[in-house]
Amino acid sequence: MKRMLIANLLQRPTRTIVSMSAVAMAVILILVLTGLSHGLLNDAARRTQNTGADILFQPSGASLFFAFNTGTLPIKLINRFKEIPGVTYLTPVLVNFSVGRFGLTFGIEWESFNNFPGRLHILSGRPFQGEYEAIIDDLFARSNHLNIGDTIKILARDFKIVGICQSGIAVVRVFIPLSTMQSLTGAADKASMILVKCQEAGRIPAVYEQMKREYKGYNIVKASDVQDLMAENTPFLREFTYTIIAISVFVSFLVILLAMYTSIFERTREIGILKAMGAPKSFILSTILKESVLLSSLGCIAGIIGTYVIIQIIRIKFPSMLIDIPFDWHFKACFLALLGGTLGSLYPAFKAASQDPVVALSYE
Amino acid sequence: MASQVVLQTAGLNMVYRHGKLAVHALRDIELTVHEGEFVAIMGPSGCGKSTLLHLLGGLLKPSSGDIFIDGMNIVKLKDRERTEIRRKKIGYIFQRFNLLPTLTAAGNLALAKRIHGNGYLDEKETEEILRLLGIQDRMDQRPIELSGGEQQRVAIARAVLNKPSIILADEPTGSLDSTNSKVVLRLLRETNHHLKQTIVMITHDPEAAHTAQRIIEMRDGQIISNNAGFYHEAEMDGIF
Ligand SMILES: Nc1ncnc2c1ncn2[C@@H]1O[C@H](COP(=O)(O)OP(=O)(O)O)[C@@H](O)[C@H]1O
Ligand SMILES: [Mg+2]
């Protein structure tokens, strides 16, 4: 009965607002967290995909974040890949990670790397020609006050900055010639990964399948799968997300439990009257359940509104933080919060339904 | 009296137990109530009146003995079936706080209608009862906005609208002043008369008891007297 439900919610406005807020908090936590983690992964994945490679070929156990990869891939493989039908461009990349300094450095082969859609756009200066020349991106240049002609230390060597390129390729800020990096790291004729570009999108699956078949034990990834794979392989992100979700659901469970539990004590007399009127258990049960579902639903609506308010604030305060809430998560978050709330009301509902009517009636 | 028996108890005993403590609230109650009768139960506080009423309506299970409603032994029934009997055949009126505080008078009646489903009086009959009870203009008020007398009248309306065959009233005038008590008693008697409902009413007030056809006196969980009597047909004619 709608009238009774609404009357009960209005009768105890503080309880209603507090329990609504708790459910809303759960929804906000779930949505903001998934939004942030998706934003993070999307950003990383986008940068990987920005290289324009269709397939990444890496040694087994390699990381999609490139950071901890060693150069163990023989460059000779490229000649074999060229024979795979559908492959147009290939380029080897040797990755070096220096903690604290500027993160990733890519050793690249200028000619072949720039066949890729994600080629380096030189904003000023020129490509590297000599051994100890480097190209940095504009963000790195700006934040470190570096200019063409300056030198930077990479792998304990001085490199002369000869060009500044546009930022955006992977998370990489610094590029040096592949051969230089190979000799500095003792990885002659080796690469960390080979980027593969196909003639057209339609041929990617066939190329991928063939590589998978012929090169067992390697880590071969389609660029379009990078995001999912990152989500799977990012340590603890999934566990962390699930923990927060579980806590959120538990919070709405507890708050609704408490709210309904206390309210059935207040309503002992009413429950007695309902029983005296011949209301069956199911009626009392469903009355309590409906009330908590309504309460949780209102909390969900408030939670979604609250989420967008918070996202707006984050966007203004931290513009570089990317939040990207997948559409279906709106429903998932609400479903989970509702589930928590409903489970929380089950015990009070059963307790109310099985209350001794005579005790309830002598309760004044 | 040739009319049918609607309520009957046989060897009814009720013992409340709280751990080692046992209160023998009712002892061997033998009671028969006929269709359309108006019975008053009197007795000092704690003598077991409310317990008896709760047992008659199936809100409690006796420690031993049988309770028949329209010939059916409700002691033998499952909880759910007893609830069903209560829903179909019994209307309760308590001393106070009969109504759900969050709903208006109309809301309280609508809730009852929802619980009872079929068998409810139609719109016109309902209107008539509300007018008879003098509360037709108070239907949009919530219980706290109604006087005690008005609340009891709404409770009577709620108890009778379902056309239950039995009305069980536990001190319905217990917290009313004498004017309102008289009104409520008159209304109970009128509904008893009009709708042929059987009424069992607990009261402390001898004057209230004299509204009834029969007074049952209880003491220490037992019936000590069971007199037909004060309900004179002549007096009735005078009232209606
Ligand atoms: N739920 C209960 N638990 C234990 N004892 C009760 C309970 N209800 C009533 N009693 C006891 O049973 C006796 C009869 O109570 P009751 O039926 O309420 O009497 P009355 O309505 O005549 O005042 C009293 O002694 C009372 O204390
Ligand atoms: Mg009593």
XYZ file of C-alpha atoms and ligand atoms in Angstrom:
632
model
C 0.000 0.000 0.000
C 1.636 3.147 -1.312
C 0.028 5.500 1.130
C 1.248 3.567 4.150
C 4.765 3.244 2.723
C 5.123 6.924 2.072
C 3.470 7.825 5.358
C 5.983 5.636 7.182
C 8.929 7.258 5.431
C 7.613 10.745 6.183
C 6.813 9.818 9.743
C 10.490 9.338 10.517
C 12.298 11.846 8.324
C 15.647 11.576 10.091
C 15.728 7.828 9.799
C 14.679 8.101 6.163
C 17.360 10.655 5.338
C 20.120 8.845 7.208
C 19.422 5.476 5.647
C 18.920 7.008 2.204
C 22.268 8.757 2.555
C 24.005 5.539 3.522
C 22.676 3.765 0.461
C 23.580 6.806 -1.616
C 27.112 6.685 -0.193
C 27.414 3.059 -1.233
C 26.327 3.900 -4.772
C 28.698 6.875 -4.906
C 31.629 4.803 -3.654
C 31.021 2.076 -6.191
C 30.491 4.445 -9.100
C 33.347 6.824 -8.377
C 35.760 3.981 -7.775
C 34.834 2.069 -10.923
C 34.828 5.384 -12.765
C 38.338 6.134 -11.596
C 39.752 2.699 -12.276
C 38.136 2.558 -15.703
C 39.382 6.047 -16.397
C 42.893 5.013 -15.441
C 42.850 1.860 -17.560
C 41.211 3.601 -20.477
C 43.875 6.250 -20.374
C 46.705 3.727 -20.295
C 45.056 1.647 -22.971
C 44.441 4.659 -25.150
C 48.064 5.599 -24.964
C 49.111 2.097 -25.957
C 46.665 2.126 -28.785
C 47.986 5.522 -29.807
C 51.133 3.885 -31.121
C 48.839 2.699 -33.850
C 50.005 -0.883 -33.674
C 47.349 -3.527 -34.249
C 49.222 -6.279 -32.484
C 51.870 -6.247 -29.765
C 54.372 -9.059 -29.830
C 56.216 -9.528 -26.533
C 58.177 -12.218 -24.769
C 56.118 -14.310 -22.397
C 55.482 -12.727 -19.041
C 55.810 -9.201 -20.437
C 53.757 -6.402 -18.957
C 51.327 -4.326 -20.903
C 52.455 -1.305 -18.961
C 55.890 -1.786 -20.574
C 57.673 -0.827 -17.392
C 59.363 -4.046 -16.384
C 60.120 -5.548 -19.730
C 63.507 -6.791 -20.682
C 64.905 -6.979 -24.137
C 64.880 -10.649 -24.923
C 63.115 -10.724 -28.258
C 65.414 -11.469 -31.244
C 64.964 -8.815 -33.900
C 65.371 -11.500 -36.539
C 61.741 -12.414 -35.873
C 60.746 -9.372 -37.903
C 61.952 -10.986 -41.113
C 59.728 -13.990 -40.403
C 56.722 -11.817 -39.566
C 57.055 -10.037 -42.890
C 55.977 -13.250 -44.573
C 52.679 -13.416 -42.725
C 49.961 -12.347 -45.167
C 48.225 -9.142 -44.111
C 51.159 -7.615 -42.238
C 52.288 -4.257 -43.603
C 54.595 -2.648 -41.067
C 56.756 -3.930 -38.256
C 59.001 -2.129 -35.828
C 61.103 -3.288 -32.887
C 61.098 -1.313 -29.659
C 63.505 -1.692 -26.769
C 62.160 -0.334 -23.515
C 64.124 1.013 -20.612
C 62.599 1.997 -17.345
C 64.383 4.318 -15.002
C 62.782 4.754 -11.649
C 62.109 8.313 -10.634
C 63.763 10.048 -13.544
C 61.490 9.995 -16.531
C 60.005 6.586 -16.438
C 60.048 4.916 -19.804
C 62.543 5.452 -22.555
C 61.879 3.860 -25.923
C 64.722 2.784 -28.129
C 63.235 3.062 -31.609
C 64.190 2.597 -35.214
C 63.292 5.966 -36.677
C 62.269 4.792 -40.168
C 60.073 1.837 -39.267
C 58.598 3.415 -36.121
C 57.337 6.328 -38.151
C 55.482 4.076 -40.518
C 52.978 3.667 -37.701
C 50.002 5.969 -37.270
C 51.385 6.958 -33.900
C 54.595 8.245 -35.423
C 56.486 10.999 -33.661
C 55.322 14.420 -34.669
C 58.394 16.596 -34.460
C 57.331 19.982 -33.176
C 60.803 21.488 -33.362
C 64.279 20.236 -34.187
C 64.928 17.103 -36.236
C 64.985 13.317 -36.049
C 68.049 11.721 -34.500
C 70.982 10.997 -36.760
C 73.911 10.393 -34.403
C 74.285 7.741 -31.698
C 73.786 9.866 -28.571
C 70.868 11.976 -29.622
C 67.467 12.022 -28.005
C 63.995 13.248 -28.739
C 61.737 14.259 -25.865
C 58.090 15.178 -25.822
C 56.788 18.656 -25.237
C 55.324 17.885 -21.809
C 58.666 16.544 -20.610
C 60.471 19.499 -22.160
C 58.173 21.989 -20.532
C 58.102 20.431 -17.079
C 61.917 20.034 -17.003
C 62.718 23.301 -18.771
C 64.657 21.512 -21.472
C 65.368 22.815 -24.934
C 66.961 21.624 -28.121
C 70.704 21.524 -27.650
C 70.488 20.652 -23.922
C 71.826 17.332 -22.707
C 70.163 14.722 -20.523
C 71.601 11.637 -18.883
C 70.171 8.334 -20.012
C 71.744 5.025 -18.980
C 74.664 6.935 -17.501
C 75.404 8.659 -20.798
C 74.901 12.227 -21.943
C 72.413 12.546 -24.759
C 71.907 15.690 -26.780
C 68.323 16.728 -27.304
C 67.830 17.173 -31.041
C 64.053 17.242 -31.337
C 60.868 17.849 -29.402
C 57.815 15.827 -30.335
C 54.164 15.940 -29.445
C 53.244 14.063 -26.278
C 50.763 11.223 -26.201
C 52.548 8.072 -27.291
C 52.243 5.453 -24.632
C 53.507 6.875 -21.386
C 56.795 7.496 -23.072
C 58.474 10.848 -22.828
C 61.974 10.080 -24.144
C 63.147 8.368 -27.319
C 66.673 7.346 -28.361
C 68.004 5.278 -31.276
C 67.367 1.556 -30.901
C 70.948 0.601 -31.686
C 72.294 2.921 -29.005
C 70.048 1.451 -26.398
C 70.903 -2.090 -27.499
C 74.596 -1.506 -27.010
C 74.133 0.390 -23.719
C 72.001 -2.386 -22.228
C 73.954 -5.257 -23.714
C 71.005 -6.411 -25.731
C 72.477 -6.574 -29.196
C 69.877 -7.543 -31.824
C 67.216 -7.747 -29.165
C 63.955 -5.867 -28.555
C 61.349 -5.723 -25.778
C 58.477 -5.854 -28.213
C 57.629 -5.777 -31.850
C 54.743 -3.621 -33.012
C 52.709 -5.047 -35.862
C 50.508 -3.097 -38.258
C 48.116 -4.891 -40.579
C 46.896 -3.865 -43.999
C 43.365 -3.358 -42.791
C 41.358 -3.977 -39.644
C 39.655 -7.001 -41.164
C 42.932 -8.875 -41.418
C 43.969 -8.420 -37.783
C 42.270 -11.575 -36.481
C 43.874 -13.793 -39.117
C 47.339 -12.344 -38.497
C 46.814 -12.679 -34.761
C 45.690 -16.289 -35.078
C 48.615 -17.214 -37.252
C 51.118 -15.616 -34.865
C 49.501 -17.375 -31.938
C 49.764 -20.650 -33.778
C 53.331 -20.278 -34.939
C 54.871 -18.533 -31.942
C 53.819 -20.415 -28.884
C 55.069 -19.130 -25.551
C 55.043 -15.490 -26.606
C 52.790 -12.796 -25.331
C 50.772 -11.711 -28.357
C 48.086 -9.102 -27.758
C 45.632 -7.333 -30.016
C 45.584 -3.596 -29.327
C 41.802 -3.821 -29.036
C 42.197 -6.270 -26.134
C 44.739 -4.222 -24.274
C 42.229 -2.574 -21.998
C 40.640 -5.799 -20.823
C 44.025 -7.425 -20.390
C 45.268 -4.479 -18.395
C 42.270 -4.684 -16.135
C 43.001 -8.357 -15.583
C 46.683 -7.927 -15.041
C 46.777 -4.782 -12.981
C 47.795 -5.982 -9.564
C 45.126 -5.543 -6.899
C 42.946 -3.144 -8.891
C 40.283 -5.785 -9.260
C 40.636 -6.954 -5.665
C 40.573 -3.387 -4.449
C 37.467 -2.606 -6.470
C 35.696 -5.707 -5.240
C 36.640 -4.942 -1.658
C 35.205 -1.457 -1.892
C 32.071 -2.808 -3.540
C 31.687 -5.430 -0.828
C 32.144 -2.816 1.866
C 29.615 -0.536 0.194
C 27.046 -3.288 -0.056
C 27.717 -4.204 3.547
C 27.236 -0.589 4.620
C 23.844 -0.371 2.986
C 23.021 -3.782 4.443
C 23.910 -2.642 7.958
C 22.226 0.721 7.806
C 18.973 -0.622 6.424
C 19.135 -3.455 8.940
C 19.480 -0.984 11.771
C 16.889 1.422 10.394
C 14.268 -1.264 9.876
C 15.136 -3.023 13.090
C 14.624 0.059 15.221
C 11.513 1.013 13.333
C 9.835 -2.308 13.973
C 10.319 -1.706 17.666
C 8.610 1.633 17.279
C 5.877 -0.101 15.349
C 5.359 -3.058 17.659
C 1.881 -1.867 18.500
C 1.026 -1.328 14.836
C 2.190 -4.805 13.961
C -0.004 -6.178 16.761
C -3.005 -4.316 15.371
C -2.316 -5.617 11.875
C -2.166 -9.148 13.245
C -5.362 -8.689 15.213
C -6.976 -7.533 11.974
C -5.966 -10.829 10.436
C -3.054 -9.599 8.359
C -1.039 -12.663 7.407
C 2.706 -12.859 7.986
C 3.315 -12.294 4.314
C 1.538 -8.951 4.517
C 3.754 -7.706 7.326
C 6.833 -9.149 5.673
C 6.111 -7.463 2.391
C 5.241 -4.182 4.064
C 8.678 -4.026 5.670
C 10.443 -5.236 2.529
C 8.646 -2.752 0.316
C 9.532 0.044 2.642
C 13.212 -0.839 2.580
C 13.205 -1.270 -1.188
C 11.632 2.160 -1.519
C 14.158 3.574 0.921
C 17.064 1.968 -0.936
C 15.722 3.085 -4.310
C 15.537 6.668 -3.146
C 19.089 6.220 -1.867
C 20.183 4.965 -5.295
C 18.717 7.995 -7.026
C 20.403 10.284 -4.528
C 23.614 8.294 -5.033
C 23.631 8.758 -8.791
C 22.986 12.466 -8.426
C 25.700 12.649 -5.768
C 28.136 10.781 -8.014
C 27.776 13.359 -10.764
C 28.198 16.197 -8.319
C 31.416 14.604 -7.058
C 32.666 13.916 -10.581
C 32.084 17.549 -11.443
C 34.086 18.608 -8.401
C 36.929 16.210 -9.283
C 36.966 17.485 -12.859
C 37.324 21.038 -11.660
C 39.862 20.342 -8.926
C 41.907 17.639 -10.667
C 41.472 18.031 -14.411
C 44.049 15.369 -15.197
C 42.120 12.674 -13.323
C 40.109 10.675 -15.789
C 36.747 9.333 -14.667
C 34.883 7.082 -16.968
C 31.863 5.233 -15.534
C 30.707 2.450 -17.826
C 26.987 2.856 -18.441
C 26.023 -0.557 -17.134
C 27.703 0.174 -13.821
C 24.975 2.651 -12.964
C 22.603 -0.269 -12.843
C 25.088 -2.600 -11.232
C 25.818 -0.134 -8.440
C 22.121 0.434 -7.791
C 21.421 -3.266 -7.930
C 24.171 -3.992 -5.417
C 23.055 -1.238 -3.042
C 19.454 -2.413 -3.340
C 20.561 -5.964 -2.721
C 22.402 -4.893 0.423
C 19.389 -2.920 1.624
C 16.950 -5.703 0.920
C 19.080 -8.331 2.599
C 19.423 -5.970 5.554
C 15.665 -5.697 5.896
C 15.053 -9.426 5.716
C 15.856 -10.121 9.335
C 13.787 -7.238 10.741
C 10.953 -8.172 8.379
C 10.902 -11.764 9.572
C 11.175 -10.626 13.140
C 8.227 -8.289 12.673
C 6.163 -10.935 10.934
C 6.722 -13.460 13.674
C 6.217 -11.051 16.536
C 3.799 -12.357 19.152
C 0.630 -10.347 18.562
C -0.387 -10.421 22.207
C 2.926 -9.048 23.409
C 2.686 -6.480 20.640
C -0.790 -5.487 21.754
C 0.161 -5.008 25.362
C 2.992 -2.730 24.221
C 1.871 0.844 24.675
C -32.518 -20.049 22.747
C -32.587 -21.699 19.353
C -29.987 -19.565 17.624
C -26.698 -21.042 16.562
C -23.587 -21.267 18.715
C -20.776 -19.163 17.241
C -18.232 -19.285 20.034
C -17.577 -22.083 22.434
C -14.779 -23.091 24.717
C -14.228 -26.392 26.467
C -11.851 -26.985 29.357
C -9.843 -23.930 28.412
C -6.652 -23.379 30.412
C -3.961 -20.826 29.933
C -0.643 -20.815 31.742
C 1.931 -18.150 30.960
C 5.423 -19.360 31.587
C 8.461 -17.199 32.040
C 11.272 -19.552 32.950
C 10.364 -21.073 36.283
C 7.578 -18.610 36.840
C 4.136 -19.789 35.756
C 0.971 -17.700 35.851
C -2.223 -19.668 35.635
C -4.278 -17.012 33.845
C -7.314 -19.109 32.938
C -8.761 -22.255 34.555
C -11.262 -24.556 32.912
C -13.223 -21.929 31.088
C -16.519 -23.234 29.671
C -18.226 -20.576 27.617
C -20.893 -20.598 24.952
C -21.930 -17.574 22.921
C -24.821 -17.631 20.466
C -25.155 -15.852 17.198
C -26.113 -12.188 17.596
C -25.512 -12.159 21.332
C -23.968 -9.201 23.119
C -21.920 -10.512 26.036
C -20.037 -8.440 28.588
C -17.129 -9.828 30.590
C -16.374 -8.193 33.926
C -13.855 -8.811 36.620
C -10.950 -7.255 38.461
C -7.715 -6.413 36.756
C -5.521 -9.449 36.120
C -8.325 -11.994 36.319
C -7.708 -13.157 32.758
C -10.257 -11.244 30.683
C -7.848 -10.083 27.988
C -6.257 -13.494 27.852
C -9.658 -15.027 27.202
C -10.396 -12.509 24.458
C -7.045 -13.123 22.791
C -7.689 -16.850 22.878
C -11.176 -16.442 21.406
C -9.719 -14.525 18.474
C -6.892 -16.960 17.922
C -4.170 -14.482 18.827
C -2.966 -16.922 21.477
C -2.845 -20.667 21.759
C -4.258 -22.144 24.958
C -2.214 -24.420 27.199
C -5.081 -26.892 27.014
C -8.689 -27.051 25.954
C -10.608 -26.279 22.796
C -12.048 -23.188 21.176
C -14.744 -23.498 18.544
C -15.625 -20.735 16.138
C -18.666 -21.628 14.035
C -18.055 -25.208 15.068
C -14.415 -25.264 13.983
C -11.766 -26.031 16.596
C -9.219 -23.263 16.051
C -6.769 -24.765 18.532
C -6.123 -27.556 16.061
C -5.444 -25.185 13.193
C -2.119 -23.999 11.869
C -1.034 -20.448 12.561
C -1.825 -19.419 9.017
C -5.304 -20.907 9.160
C -6.024 -19.196 12.466
C -4.981 -15.905 10.909
C -7.380 -16.618 8.075
C -10.247 -17.241 10.518
C -9.425 -14.021 12.325
C -9.345 -12.135 9.064
C -12.700 -13.469 7.915
C -14.727 -13.771 11.077
C -13.366 -11.499 13.766
C -13.174 -7.786 14.374
C -11.067 -6.518 17.270
C -11.474 -3.288 19.179
C -8.971 -2.422 21.900
C -9.000 0.104 24.680
C -6.907 2.592 22.734
C -4.307 3.022 20.031
C -6.425 0.956 17.693
C -5.430 2.871 14.607
C -2.209 3.091 12.656
C -0.900 6.531 13.551
C 0.632 7.313 10.179
C -2.605 6.848 8.260
C -5.733 8.970 8.152
C -9.030 7.507 9.300
C -9.829 6.769 5.655
C -6.371 5.245 5.238
C -6.949 2.978 8.220
C -10.235 1.771 6.769
C -8.655 1.323 3.336
C -5.874 -0.739 4.872
C -8.440 -2.962 6.582
C -10.265 -3.344 3.301
C -7.013 -4.342 1.640
C -6.271 -6.927 4.286
C -9.792 -8.310 4.198
C -10.215 -8.316 0.459
C -13.662 -9.593 -0.391
C -16.623 -9.603 1.902
C -16.288 -5.943 2.588
C -19.316 -3.686 2.741
C -19.954 -1.775 -0.464
C -19.574 2.004 -0.811
C -23.164 2.763 0.079
C -23.233 0.548 3.151
C -19.892 1.985 4.241
C -21.241 5.527 3.909
C -24.204 4.508 6.015
C -22.082 3.024 8.776
C -19.832 6.078 8.830
C -22.868 8.309 9.129
C -24.294 6.105 11.852
C -20.981 6.434 13.689
C -20.908 10.175 13.014
C -17.403 10.181 11.562
C -18.111 10.725 7.887
C -16.570 14.196 8.055
C -13.492 13.110 9.961
C -12.120 10.663 7.458
C -9.196 12.820 6.327
C -7.869 13.267 9.851
C -5.029 11.316 11.319
C -5.523 9.603 14.693
C -3.733 12.329 16.664
C -6.125 14.863 15.154
C -9.119 12.870 16.383
C -10.560 12.783 19.895
C -10.441 9.521 21.834
C -14.138 9.003 21.150
C -13.686 9.604 17.446
C -10.729 7.224 17.328
C -12.862 4.518 18.946
C -15.645 5.142 16.454
C -13.195 4.757 13.575
C -11.989 1.546 15.234
C -15.576 0.311 15.447
C -16.104 1.176 11.789
C -12.972 -0.731 10.898
C -14.034 -3.725 12.993
C -17.536 -3.946 11.559
C -17.013 -2.968 7.917
C -15.613 -6.375 7.124
C -18.909 -7.861 8.349
C -17.177 -10.231 10.742
C -19.547 -12.514 12.577
C -17.829 -11.776 15.892
C -16.647 -8.512 17.436
C -14.178 -8.833 20.309
C -13.803 -5.608 22.271
C -11.286 -5.183 25.100
C -12.438 -2.278 27.274
C -13.519 -0.192 24.286
C -14.731 2.588 26.574
C -11.921 2.219 29.094
C -10.265 5.491 28.252
C -13.307 7.521 27.289
C -15.324 9.999 29.329
C -18.899 9.053 30.172
C -20.480 10.944 27.271
C -18.225 9.313 24.709
C -18.603 5.941 26.447
C -22.353 6.140 26.064
C -22.028 6.961 22.376
C -19.616 4.103 21.742
C -21.793 1.644 23.654
C -24.898 2.750 21.804
C -23.065 2.315 18.503
C -21.874 -1.140 19.459
C -25.391 -2.090 20.322
C -26.725 -0.663 17.074
C -24.225 -2.500 14.947
C -25.003 -5.608 16.958
C -28.639 -5.067 16.158
C -28.293 -4.027 12.514
C -25.547 -6.310 11.315
C -26.448 -9.265 13.562
C -22.884 -9.401 14.785
C -22.007 -11.270 17.931
C -20.189 -9.062 20.431
C -17.986 -10.078 23.343
C -16.948 -7.002 25.278
C -14.673 -6.670 28.288
C -15.519 -3.808 30.591
C -14.895 -2.511 34.072
C -17.888 -0.291 34.006
C -21.089 -1.879 35.402
C -23.177 0.585 33.458
C -21.429 -0.411 30.251
C -21.923 -4.050 31.134
C -25.626 -3.485 31.479
C -25.794 -2.609 27.792
C -25.160 -6.272 27.146
C -27.597 -9.166 27.122
C -25.452 -11.229 29.393
C -22.739 -10.500 31.926
C -19.991 -12.959 32.638
C -18.051 -12.321 35.819
C -14.552 -13.606 36.223
C -12.181 -13.896 39.134
C -8.750 -15.480 39.289
C -9.010 -17.011 35.854
C -12.404 -18.539 36.406
C -15.962 -17.691 35.479
C -17.862 -17.094 38.705
C -21.191 -16.016 37.309
C -22.892 -16.064 33.991
C -26.158 -14.136 34.073
C -28.594 -13.556 31.331
C -30.459 -10.512 31.971
C -30.086 -6.821 31.787
C -30.721 -6.454 28.111
C -34.404 -5.681 28.044
C -36.136 -5.763 24.716
C -38.333 -2.941 25.922
C -35.297 -0.797 26.633
C -33.965 -1.570 23.199
C -37.158 -0.440 21.596
C -36.805 2.793 23.429
C -33.385 3.437 22.025
C -33.997 2.646 18.399
N 2.198 -12.219 28.129
C 2.068 -12.530 29.422
N 3.055 -13.168 30.053
C 2.937 -13.511 31.339
N 1.888 -13.263 32.086
C 0.844 -12.620 31.513
C 0.884 -12.223 30.142
N -0.278 -11.609 29.844
C -1.008 -11.642 30.982
N -0.360 -12.239 31.980
C -0.839 -12.503 33.332
O -2.017 -13.245 33.224
C -2.972 -12.771 34.132
C -4.211 -12.336 33.381
O -3.905 -11.189 32.610
P -4.994 -10.505 31.693
O -5.602 -11.506 30.837
O -4.327 -9.365 31.006
O -6.007 -9.941 32.731
P -7.088 -8.782 32.618
O -7.275 -8.467 31.192
O -8.304 -9.364 33.247
O -6.562 -7.639 33.394
C -2.302 -11.635 34.902
O -1.814 -12.166 36.107
C -1.193 -11.216 34.005
O -0.109 -10.713 34.766
Mg -6.978 -6.609 30.156
